[in-house]
Coordinates of C-alpha atoms in Angstrom, one line a residue:
M1 CA 0.0 0.0 0.0
I2 CA 1.2 3.5 -0.9
S3 CA -0.3 5.9 1.7
R4 CA -0.1 9.7 1.8
V5 CA -1.7 9.8 5.2
A6 CA 0.2 7.1 7.1
A7 CA 1.7 9.6 9.5
F8 CA -1.7 10.9 10.4
S9 CA -3.5 7.5 10.6
G10 CA -4.2 7.8 14.4
L11 CA -5.9 11.1 13.9
L12 CA -7.8 10.2 10.8
A13 CA -9.1 6.9 12.2
A14 CA -11.2 9.0 14.6
I15 CA -12.8 11.0 11.7
A16 CA -16.3 9.7 10.7
P17 CA -17.1 9.5 6.9
A18 CA -18.3 12.9 5.9
S19 CA -21.9 13.3 4.6
A20 CA -21.0 16.3 2.4
E21 CA -20.5 16.0 -1.3
I22 CA -17.4 16.6 -3.5
T23 CA -17.4 20.2 -4.6
G24 CA -14.2 20.4 -6.7
P25 CA -10.7 19.0 -7.2
I26 CA -9.8 16.5 -4.5
P27 CA -6.3 15.3 -3.4
L28 CA -5.2 11.7 -3.2
A29 CA -5.4 10.3 0.3
W30 CA -4.0 6.8 -0.2
R31 CA -3.4 4.1 -2.8
W32 CA -3.7 0.4 -2.2
T33 CA -2.1 -2.1 -4.6
E34 CA -2.3 -5.8 -5.3
Q35 CA -0.7 -7.7 -8.1
T36 CA -3.0 -9.3 -10.7
A37 CA -2.6 -10.8 -14.1
A38 CA -6.2 -10.1 -15.0
A39 CA -7.6 -6.6 -15.1
P40 CA -10.5 -6.3 -12.6
A41 CA -13.8 -4.6 -13.4
G42 CA -16.9 -3.4 -11.6
Q43 CA -17.3 -0.7 -9.1
P44 CA -15.8 -0.7 -5.6
Q45 CA -18.5 -1.5 -3.1
V46 CA -18.4 1.2 -0.4
N47 CA -19.9 0.9 3.1
D48 CA -19.9 3.4 6.0
D49 CA -16.4 2.5 7.0
S50 CA -15.0 0.0 4.5
I51 CA -14.6 -0.7 0.7
T52 CA -14.8 -4.1 -0.9
I53 CA -13.2 -5.0 -4.3
A54 CA -12.5 -8.1 -6.2
V55 CA -9.0 -8.1 -7.7
G56 CA -7.1 -11.1 -9.1
G57 CA -8.0 -14.3 -7.3
R58 CA -9.3 -12.7 -4.1
I59 CA -12.0 -10.4 -2.6
Y60 CA -10.6 -7.6 -0.4
N61 CA -12.1 -5.4 2.3
L62 CA -10.2 -2.2 3.1
D63 CA -10.6 0.5 5.8
R64 CA -12.0 3.7 4.2
V65 CA -9.8 6.1 6.1
T66 CA -6.4 4.4 5.9
G67 CA -6.7 1.8 3.1
N68 CA -5.4 -0.9 5.4
L69 CA -6.6 -4.4 4.9
N70 CA -9.5 -5.6 7.1
W71 CA -9.9 -9.1 5.5
R72 CA -9.4 -11.0 2.3
Y73 CA -11.1 -14.1 0.8
P74 CA -9.6 -16.6 0.5
A75 CA -7.3 -15.8 3.4
G76 CA -4.9 -18.5 2.2
E77 CA -4.3 -19.5 -1.4
S78 CA -6.3 -17.6 -4.0
I79 CA -9.0 -19.2 -6.1
S80 CA -7.9 -21.1 -9.2
G81 CA -9.0 -18.3 -11.5
S82 CA -9.6 -14.5 -11.3
F83 CA -12.5 -12.2 -10.4
R84 CA -12.8 -10.3 -13.7
T85 CA -16.3 -8.8 -13.4
G86 CA -16.2 -7.2 -9.9
A87 CA -18.3 -7.8 -6.9
V88 CA -21.7 -6.7 -5.7
R89 CA -22.9 -6.2 -2.1
S90 CA -26.3 -7.1 -0.8
G91 CA -26.9 -6.5 2.9
N92 CA -24.1 -8.2 4.7
M93 CA -23.2 -10.4 1.7
V94 CA -20.6 -9.8 -1.0
I95 CA -21.2 -11.7 -4.2
A96 CA -18.6 -12.2 -7.0
A97 CA -18.3 -14.5 -10.0
G98 CA -14.9 -16.0 -10.9
D99 CA -13.6 -17.3 -14.2
D100 CA -13.2 -20.6 -12.4
K101 CA -16.9 -21.2 -13.1
S102 CA -17.9 -20.4 -9.5
V103 CA -20.0 -17.8 -7.8
Y104 CA -18.9 -16.9 -4.2
S105 CA -20.8 -15.3 -1.4
V106 CA -18.8 -14.1 1.6
D107 CA -19.7 -12.3 4.9
A108 CA -19.0 -8.6 4.4
S109 CA -18.0 -8.2 8.1
N110 CA -15.2 -10.8 8.2
G111 CA -14.7 -12.4 4.8
Q112 CA -15.9 -15.8 5.8
L113 CA -17.3 -17.9 3.0
L114 CA -21.1 -18.2 3.2
W115 CA -21.7 -20.3 0.1
Q116 CA -20.1 -21.3 -3.2
H117 CA -21.9 -22.4 -6.4
L118 CA -20.1 -24.2 -9.1
S119 CA -21.5 -23.7 -12.6
D120 CA -21.5 -26.4 -15.3
D121 CA -20.3 -23.8 -17.9
P122 CA -17.9 -20.8 -17.8
I123 CA -19.5 -17.6 -16.4
T124 CA -19.4 -14.8 -19.0
S125 CA -21.2 -11.9 -17.1
N126 CA -21.1 -10.1 -13.9
A127 CA -23.3 -11.5 -11.1
V128 CA -26.3 -9.3 -10.0
V129 CA -28.7 -9.5 -7.2
A130 CA -32.4 -9.2 -8.4
G131 CA -34.8 -9.5 -5.5
D132 CA -34.1 -12.7 -3.6
Y133 CA -31.9 -14.1 -6.4
V134 CA -28.4 -14.0 -7.8
V135 CA -28.3 -14.1 -11.6
Y136 CA -25.5 -14.7 -14.0
V137 CA -24.9 -15.7 -17.7
T138 CA -22.9 -18.7 -19.0
S139 CA -21.1 -19.2 -22.3
N140 CA -23.9 -21.2 -23.8
Q141 CA -26.2 -18.1 -23.6
K142 CA -28.2 -19.3 -20.5
L143 CA -29.4 -17.2 -17.6
H144 CA -29.0 -18.9 -14.2
A145 CA -30.7 -17.9 -11.0
L146 CA -29.5 -18.8 -7.5
F147 CA -31.2 -18.3 -4.2
L148 CA -29.4 -15.4 -2.5
S149 CA -29.7 -17.0 0.9
D150 CA -27.8 -20.3 0.2
G151 CA -26.6 -20.2 -3.5
K152 CA -28.7 -23.2 -4.5
P153 CA -30.3 -23.1 -8.0
A154 CA -33.6 -21.2 -8.0
W155 CA -34.7 -22.3 -11.5
Q156 CA -35.2 -25.9 -12.3
T157 CA -34.0 -25.2 -15.8
P158 CA -31.8 -22.2 -16.8
L159 CA -33.4 -19.8 -19.2
T160 CA -31.9 -20.2 -22.7
V161 CA -31.7 -17.1 -24.9
A162 CA -31.7 -17.5 -28.7
E163 CA -29.2 -14.6 -29.2
A164 CA -25.8 -14.0 -27.7
I165 CA -25.9 -12.1 -24.4
H166 CA -23.6 -9.1 -23.8
P167 CA -21.4 -9.6 -20.7
H168 CA -22.9 -6.7 -18.7
I169 CA -26.3 -7.3 -17.1
E170 CA -28.2 -5.2 -14.5
A171 CA -31.0 -5.7 -12.1
Y172 CA -34.2 -3.7 -11.2
E173 CA -36.1 -5.0 -8.2
N174 CA -36.8 -8.7 -9.0
T175 CA -36.0 -8.4 -12.7
V176 CA -32.7 -8.9 -14.5
I177 CA -32.0 -6.9 -17.7
Y178 CA -29.7 -8.0 -20.5
S179 CA -28.9 -6.9 -24.0
T180 CA -27.8 -8.7 -27.2
P181 CA -25.8 -7.9 -30.3
R182 CA -29.0 -7.7 -32.4
G183 CA -30.1 -4.8 -30.3
T184 CA -32.6 -6.5 -28.1
L185 CA -33.0 -5.3 -24.5
T186 CA -35.0 -7.7 -22.3
A187 CA -36.2 -7.7 -18.7
V188 CA -36.8 -11.2 -17.1
D189 CA -38.8 -11.6 -14.0
T190 CA -36.7 -13.8 -11.7
T191 CA -39.7 -15.1 -9.8
T192 CA -41.7 -16.3 -12.8
Q193 CA -38.7 -16.8 -15.2
R194 CA -40.7 -15.0 -17.9
N195 CA -40.0 -11.9 -19.9
R196 CA -41.5 -8.8 -18.3
W197 CA -40.7 -6.7 -21.4
S198 CA -38.5 -6.5 -24.4
Q199 CA -37.5 -3.6 -26.7
K200 CA -35.6 -3.6 -30.0
F201 CA -33.0 -1.1 -30.9
S202 CA -30.7 -0.7 -33.9
Q203 CA -27.5 -1.1 -31.9
L204 CA -26.4 -1.9 -28.4
S205 CA -22.7 -1.7 -27.4
P206 CA -21.0 -5.0 -26.3
R207 CA -19.3 -2.8 -23.7
G208 CA -22.7 -2.3 -22.1
G209 CA -25.2 0.1 -23.6
F210 CA -27.7 0.7 -20.8
T211 CA -27.9 1.8 -17.2
V212 CA -30.6 1.2 -14.6
A213 CA -31.2 4.3 -12.3
A214 CA -34.1 4.5 -9.9
D215 CA -37.2 3.5 -11.9
R216 CA -35.7 4.1 -15.4
V217 CA -33.4 2.4 -17.9
Y218 CA -31.2 4.8 -19.9
V219 CA -29.9 3.4 -23.2
N220 CA -27.2 4.4 -25.7
S221 CA -28.2 3.2 -29.1
F222 CA -26.3 4.5 -32.1
N223 CA -26.7 8.3 -31.9
F224 CA -29.6 8.2 -29.4
V225 CA -29.9 8.5 -25.7
I226 CA -33.2 6.9 -24.7
A227 CA -35.1 6.8 -21.4
L228 CA -37.4 3.8 -20.7
R229 CA -39.6 2.9 -17.8
A230 CA -37.9 0.1 -15.9
N231 CA -41.1 -1.7 -15.0
S232 CA -42.6 -1.8 -18.5
G233 CA -39.9 -0.9 -21.0
S234 CA -42.1 1.8 -22.5
L235 CA -40.5 4.9 -24.0
I236 CA -40.3 8.1 -22.0
W237 CA -38.1 10.1 -24.3
Q238 CA -35.2 9.8 -26.8
N239 CA -32.7 12.4 -28.0
N240 CA -30.3 12.5 -30.9
A241 CA -26.8 13.3 -29.6
G242 CA -25.6 13.9 -33.2
S243 CA -22.7 11.4 -33.0
Q244 CA -22.4 7.7 -32.3
L245 CA -22.4 7.0 -28.6
D246 CA -20.0 4.7 -26.8
I247 CA -20.4 2.5 -23.6
R248 CA -23.4 3.1 -21.3
P249 CA -24.7 6.4 -19.9
A250 CA -24.6 7.8 -16.4
A251 CA -27.7 9.1 -14.5
S252 CA -28.4 11.0 -11.4
S253 CA -31.8 12.0 -10.0
D254 CA -32.1 14.9 -12.5
T255 CA -29.3 14.6 -15.1
I256 CA -28.2 12.0 -17.7
A257 CA -24.8 12.0 -19.3
A258 CA -23.3 10.0 -22.2
V259 CA -20.0 10.0 -24.1
T260 CA -19.6 9.8 -27.9
Q261 CA -17.1 7.6 -29.7
N262 CA -15.0 10.7 -30.5
G263 CA -14.9 11.7 -26.8
G264 CA -17.6 14.3 -26.6
L265 CA -19.8 14.5 -23.5
V266 CA -23.5 15.2 -23.8
A267 CA -26.0 15.8 -21.0
Y268 CA -29.7 16.0 -20.6
N269 CA -32.2 16.8 -17.8
S270 CA -34.7 14.2 -16.6
S271 CA -37.2 15.4 -19.3
G272 CA -34.7 14.7 -22.1
R273 CA -33.8 18.3 -22.9
A274 CA -30.1 18.9 -23.7
I275 CA -28.3 20.9 -21.0
F276 CA -25.7 22.4 -23.4
G277 CA -25.4 22.5 -27.2
K278 CA -22.0 21.4 -28.5
P279 CA -20.5 18.2 -26.9
L280 CA -17.8 18.9 -24.5
Q281 CA -14.5 17.1 -25.4
V282 CA -13.2 14.9 -22.6
G283 CA -11.5 12.1 -24.4
F284 CA -12.1 8.5 -25.4
P285 CA -14.0 6.7 -22.6
I286 CA -12.2 3.7 -21.1
A287 CA -15.1 3.1 -18.6
P288 CA -18.7 4.3 -18.3
P289 CA -19.1 7.8 -16.9
T290 CA -20.5 8.2 -13.3
F291 CA -21.9 11.0 -11.2
V292 CA -19.9 12.5 -8.4
G293 CA -22.4 14.6 -6.6
K294 CA -23.5 17.2 -9.2
Y295 CA -20.5 16.5 -11.4
V296 CA -19.8 13.8 -14.0
C297 CA -16.6 11.8 -13.8
V298 CA -15.2 10.2 -17.0
A299 CA -12.2 7.9 -17.1
T300 CA -10.4 8.2 -20.5
A301 CA -7.9 6.2 -22.5
N302 CA -5.1 8.7 -21.8
G303 CA -5.0 7.6 -18.2
A304 CA -7.0 10.6 -16.9
I305 CA -9.9 10.9 -14.5
N306 CA -11.9 14.0 -15.6
M307 CA -14.5 15.8 -13.5
V308 CA -17.0 17.8 -15.5
D309 CA -19.4 20.5 -14.2
V310 CA -22.3 19.7 -16.5
Q311 CA -24.2 23.0 -15.9
A312 CA -21.1 25.0 -16.8
A313 CA -20.0 22.6 -19.5
S314 CA -16.4 22.7 -18.3
I315 CA -13.8 20.3 -17.0
I316 CA -13.0 21.4 -13.4
W317 CA -10.4 18.7 -12.5
S318 CA -8.3 16.3 -14.4
Y319 CA -5.9 13.8 -12.8
V320 CA -3.6 11.4 -14.7
I321 CA -3.3 8.1 -12.8
P322 CA 0.4 7.4 -12.3
P323 CA 1.6 3.8 -12.9
I324 CA 2.5 1.5 -10.0
T325 CA 6.0 1.2 -11.4
R326 CA 7.1 4.7 -12.3
A327 CA 9.4 5.5 -15.2
S328 CA 12.9 6.8 -14.4
N329 CA 14.6 9.4 -16.5
S330 CA 18.0 7.7 -16.0
G331 CA 19.4 5.6 -18.7
G332 CA 17.7 7.4 -21.5
S333 CA 15.2 10.0 -22.4
S334 CA 11.5 9.8 -22.1
A335 CA 8.9 10.5 -24.7
P336 CA 5.2 11.2 -24.7
A337 CA 2.7 8.4 -24.7
G338 CA 1.1 6.9 -27.8
G339 CA -2.3 7.4 -29.3
P340 CA -5.6 6.2 -27.9
P341 CA -7.4 3.0 -29.1
G342 CA -8.9 3.2 -32.5
L343 CA -12.6 3.7 -32.8
G344 CA -15.2 1.3 -34.1
G345 CA -16.5 1.1 -37.6
A346 CA -19.1 3.2 -39.3
A347 CA -22.7 3.3 -38.0
G348 CA -25.6 1.6 -39.7
G349 CA -28.2 3.4 -41.9
P350 CA -31.6 4.7 -40.7
G351 CA -34.6 2.6 -39.8
G352 CA -38.2 3.2 -40.3
S353 CA -40.3 6.1 -39.1
G354 CA -41.7 5.9 -35.5
A355 CA -45.4 6.3 -34.8
P356 CA -46.2 9.1 -32.4
G357 CA -45.6 8.1 -28.7
G358 CA -43.8 4.9 -29.6
F359 CA -40.8 3.3 -31.3
G360 CA -40.5 3.2 -35.0
A361 CA -39.8 0.0 -36.8
P362 CA -36.1 -0.7 -36.4
G363 CA -33.8 -0.8 -39.3
G364 CA -31.5 -3.8 -40.0
F365 CA -28.9 -4.3 -37.3
G366 CA -25.6 -2.4 -37.8
A367 CA -22.8 -4.4 -36.2
P368 CA -20.3 -2.2 -34.4
G369 CA -16.9 -2.1 -35.9
G370 CA -13.9 -3.5 -34.2
Q371 CA -11.8 -1.4 -31.8
G372 CA -8.4 -0.8 -33.1
A373 CA -5.4 -1.1 -30.8
G374 CA -3.9 2.1 -29.5
G375 CA -0.5 3.3 -30.4
G376 CA 2.4 2.2 -28.2
Q377 CA 3.7 4.4 -25.5
G378 CA 6.9 6.4 -25.9
T379 CA 9.0 5.5 -22.9
T380 CA 12.4 5.2 -21.5
P381 CA 14.5 2.3 -22.9
T382 CA 13.2 0.2 -19.9
N383 CA 9.7 0.4 -21.5
Q384 CA 8.0 1.4 -18.3
P385 CA 4.4 2.8 -18.5
T386 CA 3.8 6.4 -18.0
F387 CA 0.2 6.2 -16.7
S388 CA -2.4 3.7 -15.5
L389 CA -5.9 3.1 -16.9
A390 CA -9.1 3.0 -14.8
S391 CA -10.8 -0.4 -14.9
G392 CA -14.3 0.5 -14.0
Q393 CA -16.6 3.3 -13.0
P394 CA -15.3 5.6 -10.2
V395 CA -17.4 5.6 -7.1
A396 CA -18.2 8.7 -5.0
V397 CA -19.4 8.5 -1.4
G398 CA -19.5 11.7 0.7
N399 CA -16.2 13.5 0.3
S400 CA -14.4 10.5 -1.2
L401 CA -13.8 9.2 -4.7
Y402 CA -12.6 5.7 -5.4
V403 CA -11.0 4.6 -8.6
L404 CA -9.9 1.0 -9.5
T405 CA -7.2 0.5 -12.1
R406 CA -6.5 -2.3 -14.5
E407 CA -3.2 -3.1 -12.8
G408 CA -5.0 -3.9 -9.6
S409 CA -4.7 -0.8 -7.5
L410 CA -7.4 1.3 -5.7
L411 CA -7.0 5.1 -5.4
A412 CA -8.9 7.0 -2.7
F413 CA -9.3 10.7 -3.2
D414 CA -10.7 12.7 -0.3
K415 CA -10.9 16.5 0.2
D416 CA -10.6 16.1 4.0
L417 CA -8.2 13.1 4.4
G418 CA -6.0 13.9 1.4
I419 CA -3.1 16.2 2.2
D420 CA -1.2 17.9 -0.6
L421 CA 1.0 20.9 0.4
T422 CA 3.7 20.3 -2.2
P423 CA 4.0 21.8 -5.7
P424 CA 4.5 19.7 -8.8
D425 CA 7.9 18.1 -9.5
I426 CA 9.6 19.4 -12.7
S427 CA 12.6 17.8 -14.4
M428 CA 14.3 18.3 -17.7
V429 CA 14.8 15.1 -19.6
W430 CA 16.1 16.4 -23.0
P431 CA 18.7 17.8 -23.3
R432 CA 20.2 17.2 -19.9
P433 CA 20.6 20.3 -17.7
G434 CA 24.0 22.0 -18.1
E435 CA 24.8 20.4 -21.4
E436 CA 26.5 22.3 -24.2
T437 CA 24.3 22.1 -27.3
A438 CA 23.1 24.0 -30.3
G439 CA 20.0 26.2 -29.9
R440 CA 18.9 26.1 -33.6
A441 CA 16.4 24.0 -35.4
P442 CA 15.7 21.1 -35.5
A443 CA 15.6 21.0 -31.7
E444 CA 13.2 19.9 -29.1
M445 CA 13.3 20.4 -25.3
V446 CA 11.4 17.9 -23.2
F447 CA 10.4 18.3 -19.5
K448 CA 8.5 16.0 -17.2
L449 CA 5.9 17.4 -14.8
E450 CA 4.4 15.3 -12.1
D451 CA 2.0 15.8 -9.2
L452 CA 0.8 12.6 -7.5
G453 CA -1.4 14.5 -5.0
I454 CA -4.0 16.2 -7.1
G455 CA -2.7 16.7 -10.6
I456 CA -1.5 19.7 -12.6
R457 CA -3.7 22.5 -14.1
T458 CA -2.9 22.4 -17.8
E459 CA -3.4 26.2 -18.3
S460 CA -0.8 26.9 -15.5
V461 CA 2.2 25.5 -17.4
K462 CA 4.6 28.1 -18.8
V463 CA 8.0 27.8 -20.4
T464 CA 10.4 30.7 -20.9
I465 CA 13.9 30.8 -22.3
N466 CA 16.0 33.9 -21.4
G467 CA 12.8 35.6 -20.4
K468 CA 10.9 35.0 -23.6
E469 CA 7.8 32.7 -23.4
Y470 CA 7.9 29.7 -25.8
I471 CA 4.9 27.8 -27.0
H472 CA 4.8 24.3 -25.6
K473 CA 2.7 21.2 -25.9
L474 CA 1.7 19.3 -22.7
S475 CA 0.9 15.5 -23.1
N476 CA -1.7 13.9 -20.9
D477 CA 1.0 12.1 -18.9
G478 CA 2.9 15.2 -18.0
F479 CA 5.6 15.6 -20.7
V480 CA 6.1 19.2 -21.9
S481 CA 7.6 19.6 -25.4
V482 CA 9.1 22.8 -26.8
L483 CA 10.0 22.8 -30.5
I484 CA 12.7 25.3 -31.7
I485 CA 11.9 26.5 -35.2
T486 CA 13.7 28.8 -37.6
G487 CA 11.6 31.8 -36.8
G488 CA 8.3 32.9 -35.3
A489 CA 7.1 32.1 -31.8
N490 CA 9.9 29.7 -30.9
P491 CA 13.0 31.1 -32.5
A492 CA 16.6 29.8 -32.2
I493 CA 18.5 30.5 -29.0
N494 CA 21.5 32.7 -29.3
N495 CA 25.0 31.6 -28.3
G496 CA 25.9 31.8 -24.6
R497 CA 24.1 30.9 -21.4
A498 CA 20.4 30.0 -21.7
L499 CA 18.2 30.2 -18.7
V500 CA 15.2 27.9 -19.1
K501 CA 12.3 28.3 -16.6
V502 CA 9.3 26.0 -16.4
T503 CA 6.3 26.9 -14.1
A504 CA 3.4 24.6 -13.1
T505 CA 0.6 24.8 -10.5
D506 CA -1.5 22.0 -9.2
W507 CA -5.3 22.1 -8.6
L508 CA -4.8 23.3 -5.0
G509 CA -2.7 26.3 -6.0
N510 CA 0.7 24.8 -5.1
S511 CA 3.1 26.4 -7.6
K512 CA 6.7 25.8 -8.6
T513 CA 9.1 27.4 -11.1
A514 CA 12.1 25.2 -11.9
E515 CA 15.3 26.7 -13.6
F516 CA 17.6 24.9 -15.9
N517 CA 20.8 26.2 -17.6
L518 CA 22.2 25.3 -21.0
S519 CA 25.3 26.4 -22.8
I520 CA 24.4 27.3 -26.3
D521 CA 27.0 26.9 -29.2
N522 CA 25.3 27.1 -32.5
S523 CA 28.4 25.8 -34.3
L524 CA 27.5 22.3 -32.9
P525 CA 25.1 20.0 -34.6
P526 CA 21.4 20.6 -33.8
M527 CA 20.2 18.8 -30.6
G528 CA 17.2 17.3 -32.5
S529 CA 14.6 15.3 -30.5
P530 CA 15.1 12.7 -27.8
P531 CA 15.6 9.1 -29.0
R532 CA 12.4 7.1 -28.7
T533 CA 12.6 3.4 -28.2
N534 CA 8.8 2.8 -28.5
T535 CA 7.2 6.0 -29.8
G536 CA 3.4 6.5 -29.7
G537 CA 1.5 5.8 -32.8
A538 CA -2.1 6.4 -33.9
G539 CA -4.9 4.2 -32.9
G540 CA -6.0 1.3 -35.1
T541 CA -8.9 1.6 -37.5
G542 CA -12.2 0.1 -36.6
G543 CA -14.0 -2.5 -38.6
G544 CA -17.0 -1.8 -40.9
A545 CA -20.7 -2.1 -39.9
G546 CA -24.0 -3.1 -41.4
S547 CA -27.1 -0.9 -41.6
G548 CA -29.6 0.0 -38.9
A549 CA -30.5 2.8 -36.6
I550 CA -33.3 4.1 -34.3
G551 CA -36.6 4.1 -36.1

């Protein structure tokens, strides 16, 4: 565990979880880490004084204030597989499905096993609690229901679905809701084992295209954000976002937010009216958005957690998650990270016209295109990563925000428990400080900025050389690049001593200006750019798609 509050643990343990909401940028309080070969998913399950997560082959329960371990299951050797789909809490029970074909229920207070159910076939979905039942999907497209109390099968025969079932399922009261690649969204009553309702859409994302919130189901289908009644599946409203949507939407009591495939955030009120016009660019979503009080939090493919004020249509905080193993500047020069994953293929064509008050006849199904691989990261010769990716939706409780990463760590941000009195770290990675070098084109200076506590305000970064401000480019993972050109804004540096100043401020106002000296001799060969052993490239191209859209 990496803890920023260890020295204050005795004091903080006496502080009860705050009931107030997050109102702006929040510093990191602690970071817990566990090694895993399989990226975890799902949301951390937060109680009054503890957090439960499923990572690797175990379920862990941590203290909310310190991040210290309360218990783990199994206490000894881990299960034979991994928990890839997260855990869910119901009362004093924690339920998680493993890829060892088992569903586990453990006591949330002490981690003791309550029951274990072994499936005949591999489990391909998350486990959900629907009424008195635990429901999951297997690889042969069957829905299974277990009694929550003892894990025994509740249905004599599993429910077979004719279509493939997407891996993300959700529950509403005693119904389980699932989607299929052909655009069908279906709610099954777990008591009767019969369909309560079913709706047809032109497209539903395999990454999960719907969210259950209160008594509504919000759906992303092609360009449309759609609101349904959870008990009947009937249409409440639908709104065209103007661009193809990705992953599932987020919803609070009065606001719905969704992210497009090109990284634009759109938002609507509970009546379906757009809150702002043009989509706000936040970046390619790596996990579904979630509400943090009145704000929307979006984890993106550049390693950032972005907090958006929907009413003001502005990003009020952005934090790039540092990797567990941090890159070192020794032994070579660093370079900015590579491009984000490629987007899916083109959307399908339009469907039929909808009758007033209902859904139009759907067009033919438009299969989503494949997601291209992202460009490689530019790194030191040791090929160490420069940021971590969030694994699931962040979770906000009171003053705290919790983010689970793909490498198996949990970050806890808290405006009361987090302490950040230090300014950002600034280092010069190319050329090395004090070097004798040419100051003419082609030349590039590279600096590394880092603030583990709360992150750096992008607009605060400034670079001057001998008192003149030079235009720079700041990458998401904190690399600042200054290109020297023949003339214009970034002219060549004259012979003699060059004083380079870099200024950066974090989101709490802690500021630093670092100074570096160079000896400029323009008779020397140009310094060029730093060597890159694994430079970032563009994302891959998505596959094609068939036709189909909202009717």
